[in-house]
mmCIF file of C-alpha atoms in Angstrom:
data_model
loop_
_atom_site.group_PDB
_atom_site.id
_atom_site.type_symbol
_atom_site.label_atom_id
_atom_site.label_comp_id
_atom_site.label_asym_id
_atom_site.label_seq_id
_atom_site.Cartn_x
_atom_site.Cartn_y
_atom_site.Cartn_z
ATOM 1 C CA UNK A 48 89.182 70.932 42.773
ATOM 2 C CA UNK A 49 85.332 71.991 43.468
ATOM 3 C CA UNK A 50 84.417 73.977 40.275
ATOM 4 C CA UNK A 51 83.348 77.963 41.226
ATOM 5 C CA UNK A 52 81.975 80.012 39.281
ATOM 6 C CA UNK A 53 82.622 83.507 38.442
ATOM 7 C CA UNK A 54 81.894 85.992 35.803
ATOM 8 C CA UNK A 55 84.423 85.396 33.016
ATOM 9 C CA UNK A 56 87.779 86.428 32.837
ATOM 10 C CA UNK A 57 89.845 84.461 30.872
ATOM 11 C CA UNK A 58 92.949 85.893 32.183
ATOM 12 C CA UNK A 59 91.587 85.358 35.875
ATOM 13 C CA UNK A 60 90.438 82.168 34.670
ATOM 14 C CA UNK A 61 94.043 81.293 33.632
ATOM 15 C CA UNK A 62 95.389 82.040 37.028
ATOM 16 C CA UNK A 63 93.270 80.242 39.067
ATOM 17 C CA UNK A 64 93.662 77.291 37.369
ATOM 18 C CA UNK A 65 97.471 77.658 37.513
ATOM 19 C CA UNK A 66 96.834 78.208 41.068
ATOM 20 C CA UNK A 67 94.627 75.498 41.505
ATOM 21 C CA UNK A 68 97.433 72.885 39.354
ATOM 22 C CA UNK A 69 100.230 74.416 42.011
ATOM 23 C CA UNK A 70 98.500 73.247 45.264
ATOM 24 C CA UNK A 71 97.633 69.895 43.566
ATOM 25 C CA UNK A 72 101.021 69.544 42.876
ATOM 26 C CA UNK A 73 102.387 70.926 46.452
ATOM 27 C CA UNK A 74 99.701 68.420 48.381
ATOM 28 C CA UNK A 75 100.250 66.500 51.332
ATOM 29 C CA UNK A 76 97.991 63.271 52.422
ATOM 30 C CA UNK A 77 100.233 62.836 55.508
ATOM 31 C CA UNK A 78 100.420 66.956 56.264
ATOM 32 C CA UNK A 79 96.495 67.151 55.543
ATOM 33 C CA UNK A 80 95.635 64.158 58.172
ATOM 34 C CA UNK A 81 97.747 65.753 60.722
ATOM 35 C CA UNK A 82 95.749 68.796 60.780
ATOM 36 C CA UNK A 83 92.881 66.718 61.323
ATOM 37 C CA UNK A 84 88.606 67.910 60.621
ATOM 38 C CA UNK A 85 88.869 71.268 60.319
ATOM 39 C CA UNK A 86 86.122 73.871 58.813
ATOM 40 C CA UNK A 87 87.512 74.492 55.459
ATOM 41 C CA UNK A 88 85.900 72.635 52.342
ATOM 42 C CA UNK A 89 88.814 70.745 51.351
ATOM 43 C CA UNK A 90 92.465 70.866 52.879
ATOM 44 C CA UNK A 91 95.388 69.840 50.837
ATOM 45 C CA UNK A 92 98.033 70.101 53.919
ATOM 46 C CA UNK A 93 100.380 72.335 51.759
ATOM 47 C CA UNK A 94 102.912 73.519 53.872
ATOM 48 C CA UNK A 95 102.285 77.260 54.178
ATOM 49 C CA UNK A 96 106.241 77.728 52.769
ATOM 50 C CA UNK A 97 105.206 76.125 49.920
ATOM 51 C CA UNK A 98 101.983 78.649 49.831
ATOM 52 C CA UNK A 99 104.312 81.985 49.764
ATOM 53 C CA UNK A 100 106.053 80.423 46.919
ATOM 54 C CA UNK A 101 102.766 80.095 44.837
ATOM 55 C CA UNK A 102 102.070 83.694 45.921
ATOM 56 C CA UNK A 103 104.903 84.515 44.657
ATOM 57 C CA UNK A 104 104.124 83.842 41.206
ATOM 58 C CA UNK A 105 101.425 86.801 41.511
ATOM 59 C CA UNK A 106 100.981 90.225 41.434
ATOM 60 C CA UNK A 107 98.560 91.212 44.951
ATOM 61 C CA UNK A 108 94.865 91.778 42.510
ATOM 62 C CA UNK A 109 91.505 91.894 44.770
ATOM 63 C CA UNK A 110 89.881 89.991 41.957
ATOM 64 C CA UNK A 111 92.032 86.914 42.502
ATOM 65 C CA UNK A 112 92.315 86.796 46.003
ATOM 66 C CA UNK A 113 88.807 87.167 46.180
ATOM 67 C CA UNK A 114 87.918 84.160 44.115
ATOM 68 C CA UNK A 115 90.330 82.633 45.836
ATOM 69 C CA UNK A 116 88.777 83.015 49.507
ATOM 70 C CA UNK A 117 85.250 82.179 48.160
ATOM 71 C CA UNK A 118 86.625 78.943 47.039
ATOM 72 C CA UNK A 119 86.509 78.011 50.317
ATOM 73 C CA UNK A 120 89.783 75.666 50.291
ATOM 74 C CA UNK A 121 92.258 75.776 53.410
ATOM 75 C CA UNK A 122 95.178 76.771 50.684
ATOM 76 C CA UNK A 123 93.217 79.033 48.236
ATOM 77 C CA UNK A 124 91.990 81.232 51.677
ATOM 78 C CA UNK A 125 96.037 81.276 52.819
ATOM 79 C CA UNK A 126 96.881 81.982 49.681
ATOM 80 C CA UNK A 127 93.785 85.391 49.041
ATOM 81 C CA UNK A 128 95.740 86.710 52.337
ATOM 82 C CA UNK A 129 98.460 87.314 50.520
ATOM 83 C CA UNK A 130 97.017 88.658 47.721
ATOM 84 C CA UNK A 131 95.093 90.956 48.844
ATOM 85 C CA UNK A 132 95.879 94.432 47.656
ATOM 86 C CA UNK A 133 97.220 96.489 51.172
ATOM 87 C CA UNK A 134 97.044 100.069 49.602
ATOM 88 C CA UNK A 135 92.761 98.787 48.838
ATOM 89 C CA UNK A 136 91.684 97.011 51.887
ATOM 90 C CA UNK A 137 89.471 99.092 53.991
ATOM 91 C CA UNK A 138 87.791 98.367 57.403
ATOM 92 C CA UNK A 139 85.034 96.829 56.571
ATOM 93 C CA UNK A 140 86.993 94.635 54.264
ATOM 94 C CA UNK A 141 89.053 93.155 57.460
ATOM 95 C CA UNK A 142 85.400 92.580 59.494
ATOM 96 C CA UNK A 143 83.695 90.851 56.336
ATOM 97 C CA UNK A 144 87.218 88.398 56.270
ATOM 98 C CA UNK A 145 86.959 88.272 60.140
ATOM 99 C CA UNK A 146 83.642 87.309 60.053
ATOM 100 C CA UNK A 147 84.065 84.590 57.078
ATOM 101 C CA UNK A 148 86.631 83.019 59.163
ATOM 102 C CA UNK A 149 85.848 79.499 60.517
ATOM 103 C CA UNK A 150 89.586 78.201 61.392
ATOM 104 C CA UNK A 151 92.305 80.037 64.210
ATOM 105 C CA UNK A 152 94.957 79.589 62.052
ATOM 106 C CA UNK A 153 93.143 81.663 59.161
ATOM 107 C CA UNK A 154 92.967 84.274 62.091
ATOM 108 C CA UNK A 155 96.758 83.933 63.063
ATOM 109 C CA UNK A 156 98.136 84.399 59.642
ATOM 110 C CA UNK A 157 95.445 87.011 58.589
ATOM 111 C CA UNK A 158 96.484 89.404 61.370
ATOM 112 C CA UNK A 159 100.813 88.649 60.472
ATOM 113 C CA UNK A 160 100.780 88.781 56.459
ATOM 114 C CA UNK A 161 97.373 91.210 55.919
ATOM 115 C CA UNK A 162 95.915 93.170 58.696
ATOM 116 C CA UNK A 163 98.601 94.738 60.730
ATOM 117 C CA UNK A 164 100.405 95.663 57.314
ATOM 118 C CA UNK A 165 96.921 97.730 56.054
ATOM 119 C CA UNK A 166 97.568 101.486 56.606
ATOM 120 C CA UNK A 167 95.252 102.736 59.971
ATOM 121 C CA UNK A 168 95.222 99.121 61.220
ATOM 122 C CA UNK A 169 95.358 100.587 64.760
ATOM 123 C CA UNK A 170 92.092 102.080 64.764
ATOM 124 C CA UNK A 171 90.612 98.431 63.538
ATOM 125 C CA UNK A 172 91.195 96.761 66.917
ATOM 126 C CA UNK A 173 88.182 98.292 68.591
ATOM 127 C CA UNK A 174 85.762 97.464 65.684
ATOM 128 C CA UNK A 175 86.603 94.468 65.748
ATOM 129 C CA UNK A 176 85.921 93.985 69.401
ATOM 130 C CA UNK A 177 82.632 95.015 68.847
ATOM 131 C CA UNK A 178 82.112 93.034 66.031
ATOM 132 C CA UNK A 179 80.332 89.336 66.757
ATOM 133 C CA UNK A 180 81.552 87.383 64.718
ATOM 134 C CA UNK A 181 82.900 84.109 65.469
ATOM 135 C CA UNK A 182 86.742 84.768 65.885
ATOM 136 C CA UNK A 183 86.440 89.155 65.829
ATOM 137 C CA UNK A 184 87.862 88.858 69.502
ATOM 138 C CA UNK A 185 90.672 86.259 68.513
ATOM 139 C CA UNK A 186 91.736 88.743 65.874
ATOM 140 C CA UNK A 187 91.283 92.446 67.880
ATOM 141 C CA UNK A 188 93.897 90.639 70.291
ATOM 142 C CA UNK A 189 96.176 88.871 67.274
ATOM 143 C CA UNK A 190 95.863 92.435 65.683
ATOM 144 C CA UNK A 191 97.163 93.873 68.381
ATOM 145 C CA UNK A 192 100.235 91.941 69.105
ATOM 146 C CA UNK A 193 101.435 92.628 66.066
ATOM 147 C CA UNK A 194 100.645 95.585 66.073
ATOM 148 C CA UNK A 195 102.791 95.932 69.276
ATOM 149 C CA UNK A 196 105.334 93.896 67.735
ATOM 150 C CA UNK A 197 106.357 96.048 65.119
ATOM 151 C CA UNK A 198 105.462 99.127 66.609
ATOM 152 C CA UNK A 199 108.492 100.650 68.766
ATOM 153 C CA UNK A 200 105.752 102.935 70.575
ATOM 154 C CA UNK A 201 102.196 101.588 72.924
ATOM 155 C CA UNK A 202 99.377 102.191 70.697
ATOM 156 C CA UNK A 203 95.867 103.854 71.267
ATOM 157 C CA UNK A 204 93.861 100.795 71.969
ATOM 158 C CA UNK A 205 96.313 99.155 74.917
ATOM 159 C CA UNK A 206 93.924 100.449 77.658
ATOM 160 C CA UNK A 207 90.372 99.334 75.935
ATOM 161 C CA UNK A 208 91.984 95.945 75.829
ATOM 162 C CA UNK A 209 93.669 95.459 79.163
ATOM 163 C CA UNK A 210 90.716 96.355 80.637
ATOM 164 C CA UNK A 211 88.588 93.522 79.741
ATOM 165 C CA UNK A 212 91.160 90.155 79.439
ATOM 166 C CA UNK A 213 89.562 88.345 82.702
ATOM 167 C CA UNK A 214 86.294 89.102 81.065
ATOM 168 C CA UNK A 215 87.138 87.425 77.864
ATOM 169 C CA UNK A 216 89.304 84.864 79.720
ATOM 170 C CA UNK A 217 86.334 83.704 81.405
ATOM 171 C CA UNK A 218 84.835 82.686 78.003
ATOM 172 C CA UNK A 219 86.336 79.975 78.296
ATOM 173 C CA UNK A 220 87.632 79.464 74.700
ATOM 174 C CA UNK A 221 91.350 78.052 74.013
ATOM 175 C CA UNK A 222 91.961 80.364 71.069
ATOM 176 C CA UNK A 223 91.248 83.410 73.071
ATOM 177 C CA UNK A 224 93.280 82.317 75.714
ATOM 178 C CA UNK A 225 96.261 82.024 73.022
ATOM 179 C CA UNK A 226 95.366 85.480 71.500
ATOM 180 C CA UNK A 227 95.077 86.985 74.631
ATOM 181 C CA UNK A 228 98.332 86.213 76.149
ATOM 182 C CA UNK A 229 100.112 87.103 72.685
ATOM 183 C CA UNK A 230 99.028 90.427 73.359
ATOM 184 C CA UNK A 231 99.666 90.934 76.993
ATOM 185 C CA UNK A 232 103.887 89.121 76.063
ATOM 186 C CA UNK A 233 104.097 92.085 73.611
ATOM 187 C CA UNK A 234 102.405 94.830 75.932
ATOM 188 C CA UNK A 235 104.871 93.713 78.824
ATOM 189 C CA UNK A 236 107.958 93.790 76.701
ATOM 190 C CA UNK A 237 107.386 98.309 76.623
ATOM 191 C CA UNK A 238 108.959 99.251 79.838
ATOM 192 C CA UNK A 239 105.588 101.940 80.339
ATOM 193 C CA UNK A 240 103.688 98.889 80.556
ATOM 194 C CA UNK A 241 105.299 96.318 82.552
ATOM 195 C CA UNK A 242 103.762 97.377 85.884
ATOM 196 C CA UNK A 243 101.026 97.413 84.412
ATOM 197 C CA UNK A 244 101.398 94.033 82.604
ATOM 198 C CA UNK A 245 102.499 92.482 85.835
ATOM 199 C CA UNK A 246 99.571 93.403 88.136
ATOM 200 C CA UNK A 247 97.467 91.826 85.766
ATOM 201 C CA UNK A 248 99.742 88.686 85.726
ATOM 202 C CA UNK A 249 99.714 88.283 89.327
ATOM 203 C CA UNK A 250 95.628 89.278 89.725
ATOM 204 C CA UNK A 251 95.342 86.475 87.299
ATOM 205 C CA UNK A 252 97.766 84.091 88.825
ATOM 206 C CA UNK A 253 95.249 83.933 91.902
ATOM 207 C CA UNK A 254 92.201 83.063 89.803
ATOM 208 C CA UNK A 255 90.672 79.163 90.692
ATOM 209 C CA UNK A 256 90.360 79.253 86.486
ATOM 210 C CA UNK A 257 93.284 76.983 84.880
ATOM 211 C CA UNK A 258 92.889 78.522 82.288
ATOM 212 C CA UNK A 259 93.477 82.334 83.409
ATOM 213 C CA UNK A 260 96.825 80.747 85.544
ATOM 214 C CA UNK A 261 98.185 79.628 82.018
ATOM 215 C CA UNK A 262 97.596 82.651 80.504
ATOM 216 C CA UNK A 263 99.321 83.962 83.957
ATOM 217 C CA UNK A 264 102.466 81.930 83.827
ATOM 218 C CA UNK A 265 103.023 82.301 79.822
ATOM 219 C CA UNK A 266 102.944 86.521 80.616
ATOM 220 C CA UNK A 267 105.337 85.735 83.481
ATOM 221 C CA UNK A 268 107.930 84.247 81.631
ATOM 222 C CA UNK A 269 108.076 85.946 78.863
ATOM 223 C CA UNK A 270 107.607 89.226 80.247
ATOM 224 C CA UNK A 271 110.827 88.374 82.775
ATOM 225 C CA UNK A 272 113.259 86.939 79.885
ATOM 226 C CA UNK A 273 112.627 89.146 77.020
ATOM 227 C CA UNK A 274 114.213 92.473 75.892
ATOM 228 C CA UNK A 275 112.348 95.246 76.650
ATOM 229 C CA UNK A 276 111.226 98.328 74.348
ATOM 230 C CA UNK A 277 111.573 101.762 76.013
#
């Protein structure tokens, strides 16, 4: 694996060496090739459950997580998301990681395994909308979807996101369309917002834009056939 220089810390170096060996021991050439060209420095094709098992051997630690993130390999960056200490992260950390993301895979796992679990995560959505990084919009919608999935109540960012759905879809990014679809699906499961979401769906379904119609169909199916929340 590529050598990355850090201030000398014997314990940290030992942990990094152990993690590198563990990654190499789990590498999957077929899996790596099947993922195609990705924006990571290197991709060993290690399945995510294997990475979770590796992470379980270490305590969350900001220095270790930052070192793994900065190495820039797929596996080290995904491990970093599992090892950042959730009680020590601030909104500025969320924005920094988002600005440094180059793959939608990172955005999805960051929202699922880290960002949505942070204290104050509900307040980070609007900051991400204003950030302007490559994946900031995707992360905003994905984080909103994860927070709604975990919540038993509608959350404060709902109106801001719903009002901009069509304009963001017209940006034409497939990854953003998927994130918006996830957000609308979760929002539509709240009885209080079902009619609002279905009105958005009806409007999108009449568009000449194929991507808007795809989102409408995805959301309609999920909302109509899933259990709802009060």
